[in-house]
Short mmCIF file of C-alpha atoms in Angstrom, two decimals:
data_model
loop_
_atom_site.label_atom_id
_atom_site.label_comp_id
_atom_site.label_asym_id
_atom_site.label_seq_id
_atom_site.Cartn_x
_atom_site.Cartn_y
_atom_site.Cartn_z
CA GLN A 1 5.01 -3.94 30.28
CA VAL A 2 5.31 -6.35 27.40
CA GLN A 3 6.39 -4.89 24.07
CA LEU A 4 6.62 -6.55 20.67
CA GLN A 5 8.85 -5.58 17.76
CA GLU A 6 8.74 -7.08 14.28
CA SER A 7 11.86 -7.31 12.14
CA GLY A 8 12.70 -8.63 8.70
CA PRO A 9 13.07 -7.67 5.05
CA GLY A 10 10.71 -5.06 3.68
CA LEU A 11 10.94 -6.39 0.13
CA VAL A 12 10.54 -9.99 -1.00
CA LYS A 13 10.53 -11.32 -4.55
CA PRO A 14 7.58 -13.32 -5.88
CA SER A 15 7.87 -17.09 -5.32
CA GLU A 16 10.41 -16.57 -2.52
CA THR A 17 10.04 -16.80 1.27
CA LEU A 18 8.86 -14.06 3.59
CA SER A 19 10.55 -14.36 6.99
CA LEU A 20 9.77 -12.15 9.97
CA THR A 21 10.72 -12.27 13.63
CA CYS A 22 8.89 -10.79 16.61
CA ASN A 23 11.02 -9.92 19.61
CA VAL A 24 9.24 -9.96 22.97
CA SER A 25 10.55 -7.62 25.67
CA GLY A 26 9.34 -6.75 29.14
CA GLY A 27 7.96 -10.20 29.79
CA SER A 28 8.46 -13.89 29.13
CA ILE A 29 7.34 -15.61 25.97
CA SER A 30 6.85 -18.78 28.01
CA SER A 31 3.07 -18.41 28.35
CA TYR A 32 0.24 -16.91 26.28
CA PHE A 33 -0.50 -17.46 22.62
CA TRP A 34 1.48 -15.49 20.04
CA SER A 35 -0.05 -14.58 16.69
CA TRP A 36 0.75 -13.05 13.34
CA ILE A 37 -1.88 -10.83 11.73
CA ARG A 38 -1.58 -8.96 8.46
CA GLN A 39 -3.29 -6.01 6.81
CA PRO A 40 -2.99 -5.24 3.08
CA PRO A 41 -2.74 -1.52 2.35
CA GLY A 42 -6.09 0.15 2.98
CA LYS A 43 -7.80 -3.14 3.82
CA GLY A 44 -8.88 -5.25 6.78
CA LEU A 45 -7.14 -7.63 9.15
CA GLU A 46 -6.33 -11.29 8.50
CA TRP A 47 -5.16 -13.67 11.22
CA LEU A 48 -2.40 -15.95 9.93
CA GLY A 49 -1.88 -18.23 12.90
CA PHE A 50 -0.71 -18.55 16.47
CA ILE A 51 1.91 -20.48 18.38
CA TYR A 52 2.02 -21.42 22.06
CA TYR A 53 5.31 -21.46 23.93
CA SER A 54 5.20 -25.26 23.90
CA GLY A 55 5.31 -25.14 20.10
CA VAL A 56 1.65 -25.96 19.51
CA THR A 57 0.40 -24.12 16.43
CA ASP A 58 -2.84 -23.29 14.67
CA TYR A 59 -2.88 -21.83 11.17
CA ASN A 60 -5.44 -20.13 9.00
CA PRO A 61 -6.42 -22.64 6.29
CA SER A 62 -6.77 -19.76 3.80
CA LEU A 63 -2.96 -19.67 3.58
CA ASN A 64 -3.02 -23.15 1.98
CA SER A 65 -0.21 -24.53 4.14
CA ARG A 66 2.20 -21.76 3.09
CA VAL A 67 2.72 -20.52 6.63
CA THR A 68 4.98 -21.85 9.38
CA LEU A 69 5.38 -20.38 12.85
CA SER A 70 8.23 -21.16 15.21
CA ILE A 71 9.27 -20.02 18.66
CA ASP A 72 12.61 -19.64 20.42
CA THR A 73 12.04 -19.30 24.14
CA SER A 74 15.76 -18.82 24.81
CA LYS A 75 15.73 -15.66 22.68
CA ASN A 76 12.21 -14.61 23.70
CA GLN A 77 11.10 -14.38 20.10
CA PHE A 78 8.84 -16.07 17.60
CA SER A 79 8.91 -16.14 13.82
CA LEU A 80 6.81 -16.33 10.67
CA ARG A 81 7.70 -17.97 7.37
CA LEU A 82 5.38 -17.63 4.37
CA SER A 83 6.29 -19.37 1.16
CA PRO A 84 5.93 -19.02 -1.72
CA VAL A 85 4.74 -15.42 -1.81
CA THR A 86 2.87 -13.45 -4.46
CA ALA A 87 1.93 -9.79 -4.79
CA ALA A 88 -1.25 -10.59 -2.83
CA ASP A 89 0.93 -11.12 0.25
CA THR A 90 1.95 -7.45 0.28
CA ALA A 91 0.78 -6.16 3.65
CA THR A 92 1.72 -4.75 7.01
CA TYR A 93 2.49 -7.72 9.24
CA TYR A 94 1.78 -7.47 12.95
CA CYS A 95 2.77 -9.76 15.75
CA ALA A 96 0.38 -9.83 18.67
CA ARG A 97 -0.18 -11.48 22.05
CA SER A 98 -3.42 -12.98 23.21
CA ALA A 99 -4.78 -11.26 26.28
CA VAL A 100 -5.28 -14.40 28.35
CA ALA A 101 -2.77 -17.19 28.90
CA ARG A 102 -5.41 -19.88 28.39
CA PRO A 103 -6.75 -21.58 25.29
CA GLY A 104 -9.81 -20.05 23.70
CA PHE A 105 -9.32 -16.41 24.65
CA ASN A 106 -7.51 -15.24 21.55
CA TYR A 107 -8.22 -11.56 21.48
CA PHE A 108 -5.21 -9.30 21.39
CA ASN A 109 -4.17 -6.69 23.93
CA VAL A 110 -0.52 -6.33 22.91
CA TRP A 111 0.56 -5.56 19.33
CA GLY A 112 3.79 -4.76 17.60
CA GLN A 113 3.98 -1.59 15.53
CA GLY A 114 3.84 -3.63 12.34
CA THR A 115 6.21 -3.95 9.42
CA LEU A 116 5.32 -3.40 5.78
CA VAL A 117 6.40 -6.19 3.48
CA THR A 118 6.16 -5.62 -0.24
CA VAL A 119 6.27 -8.53 -2.67
CA SER A 120 7.74 -7.34 -5.93
CA SER A 121 10.45 -8.28 -8.39
CA ASP B 1 -15.05 -19.93 8.88
CA ILE B 2 -17.17 -17.45 10.84
CA VAL B 3 -17.76 -14.42 8.63
CA MET B 4 -17.94 -11.08 10.43
CA THR B 5 -19.94 -8.37 8.66
CA GLN B 6 -19.76 -4.78 9.84
CA SER B 7 -22.05 -1.90 8.99
CA PRO B 8 -21.86 0.79 7.96
CA ASP B 9 -18.56 0.92 6.10
CA SER B 10 -18.18 4.52 7.24
CA LEU B 11 -20.08 7.13 9.19
CA ALA B 12 -19.71 10.81 9.96
CA VAL B 13 -20.91 12.04 13.33
CA SER B 14 -20.89 15.50 14.90
CA LEU B 15 -18.68 16.06 17.92
CA GLY B 16 -20.52 15.12 21.08
CA GLU B 17 -23.03 12.96 19.23
CA ARG B 18 -23.48 9.20 19.34
CA ALA B 19 -21.80 6.82 16.92
CA THR B 20 -23.12 3.28 16.49
CA ILE B 21 -21.32 0.48 14.68
CA ASN B 22 -22.84 -2.91 14.00
CA CYS B 23 -21.19 -6.31 13.67
CA LYS B 24 -22.93 -9.52 12.66
CA SER B 25 -21.39 -12.99 12.79
CA SER B 26 -22.40 -15.80 10.43
CA GLN B 27 -22.86 -18.09 13.41
CA SER B 28 -23.27 -17.60 17.13
CA VAL B 29 -20.16 -16.73 19.14
CA LEU B 30 -21.91 -17.33 22.46
CA PHE B 31 -20.09 -20.04 24.42
CA SER B 32 -22.84 -21.83 26.28
CA SER B 33 -20.72 -23.29 29.09
CA ASN B 34 -19.82 -19.87 30.48
CA ASN B 35 -22.46 -17.69 28.76
CA GLU B 36 -19.76 -15.44 27.29
CA ASN B 37 -19.79 -13.93 23.83
CA TYR B 38 -16.37 -14.37 22.24
CA LEU B 39 -16.37 -11.00 20.52
CA GLY B 40 -13.90 -8.14 20.69
CA TRP B 41 -13.69 -4.61 19.33
CA TYR B 42 -10.60 -2.70 18.23
CA GLN B 43 -9.78 0.87 17.29
CA GLN B 44 -7.12 1.58 14.68
CA LYS B 45 -5.74 5.02 13.97
CA PRO B 46 -3.64 5.74 10.84
CA GLY B 47 -0.15 4.32 11.02
CA GLN B 48 -0.85 2.49 14.29
CA PRO B 49 -1.67 -1.09 15.21
CA PRO B 50 -5.19 -1.91 16.40
CA LYS B 51 -5.95 -1.21 20.04
CA LEU B 52 -8.24 -3.47 22.05
CA LEU B 53 -11.31 -1.62 23.32
CA ILE B 54 -13.82 -4.30 24.31
CA PHE B 55 -13.77 -8.05 24.94
CA ARG B 56 -16.52 -10.50 25.91
CA ALA B 57 -18.71 -8.25 23.76
CA SER B 58 -19.21 -5.70 26.53
CA THR B 59 -16.20 -5.59 28.88
CA ARG B 60 -14.03 -2.54 28.46
CA GLU B 61 -10.29 -3.03 28.42
CA SER B 62 -8.44 -1.24 31.21
CA GLY B 63 -7.92 2.45 30.41
CA VAL B 64 -10.61 2.66 27.72
CA PRO B 65 -12.91 5.67 28.25
CA ASP B 66 -16.41 4.83 29.39
CA ARG B 67 -17.93 6.57 26.37
CA PHE B 68 -17.12 3.32 24.55
CA SER B 69 -19.58 0.51 25.19
CA GLY B 70 -20.33 -2.83 23.62
CA SER B 71 -23.57 -4.77 23.54
CA GLY B 72 -25.25 -7.71 21.87
CA SER B 73 -25.26 -11.47 22.04
CA GLY B 74 -25.21 -14.49 19.79
CA THR B 75 -24.73 -13.11 16.30
CA ASP B 76 -25.52 -9.39 16.57
CA PHE B 77 -23.29 -6.87 18.29
CA THR B 78 -22.93 -3.11 18.59
CA LEU B 79 -20.13 -0.74 19.52
CA THR B 80 -21.38 2.63 20.71
CA ILE B 81 -19.40 5.80 21.23
CA SER B 82 -21.75 7.86 23.36
CA SER B 83 -20.21 11.27 22.75
CA LEU B 84 -17.77 11.42 19.86
CA GLN B 85 -14.46 13.13 20.57
CA PRO B 86 -11.85 14.29 18.03
CA GLU B 87 -9.47 11.52 19.14
CA ASP B 88 -12.08 8.88 18.27
CA VAL B 89 -11.57 9.36 14.54
CA ALA B 90 -10.38 5.91 13.50
CA VAL B 91 -11.35 2.63 11.92
CA TYR B 92 -13.10 0.15 14.20
CA PHE B 93 -12.99 -3.62 13.79
CA CYS B 94 -14.86 -6.45 15.46
CA GLN B 95 -13.23 -9.87 15.92
CA GLN B 96 -14.59 -13.26 16.91
CA TYR B 97 -12.43 -15.59 18.98
CA PHE B 98 -15.04 -18.32 19.36
CA THR B 99 -13.15 -20.58 17.00
CA THR B 100 -10.22 -20.63 14.64
CA PRO B 101 -9.58 -19.29 12.13
CA LEU B 102 -9.96 -16.08 14.10
CA THR B 103 -11.77 -13.57 11.90
CA PHE B 104 -12.29 -9.83 11.79
CA GLY B 105 -14.98 -7.62 10.37
CA GLY B 106 -14.14 -5.42 7.41
CA GLY B 107 -13.93 -2.26 9.50
CA THR B 108 -15.97 0.91 9.98
CA LYS B 109 -14.38 4.29 9.44
CA VAL B 110 -15.60 6.96 11.86
CA GLU B 111 -15.16 10.61 10.91
CA ILE B 112 -16.26 13.99 12.22
CA LYS B 113 -19.22 15.59 10.46
#
């Protein structure tokens, strides 16, 4: 079965760039929509954006163009860049896969375990 | 953006009793061409990622116990746990996937009374 694993620095300085990678195992990345979702400590869930294997992306406008997603099908992984960051970007970041490999069915049946990223100097 | 509002923020229910969680969307998430409600429900336990319980407002994900059920249409939805079990203690979120940006409700914490 498909498994997702986030990796990247757990501490980022304010005004710098948060970079995370999600490794996909047990299945091909070359279908489905792949998302990043975050959750500040003790709070709710915020969708950041998704990327299709073709490279098509859709981002949450609330991030004010600070987010960029990319995909590397040869490595079976996709990545998140968020820049510049502030303390408000401190959160657990999850990568997730949409349940259906068709547009418009973006609910998530596969999630990574999440990685906590703290923004602090 | 479609705003998802859940109520209550928390509830305490006795073991074996019914728990009911409400979710209201700021606009309809019913897709008229296929008559499907683009609404999902998730369960999140401490230290774990969310787990999909329900999609299409009322379809249980494979492996989800049948004590979990979803109902509603348009803008008003309900998640019901018919007989609360100890392992159901968690936070529950609704999510609309009718349009982007995808949005979640604020969550409802379910505890044992």
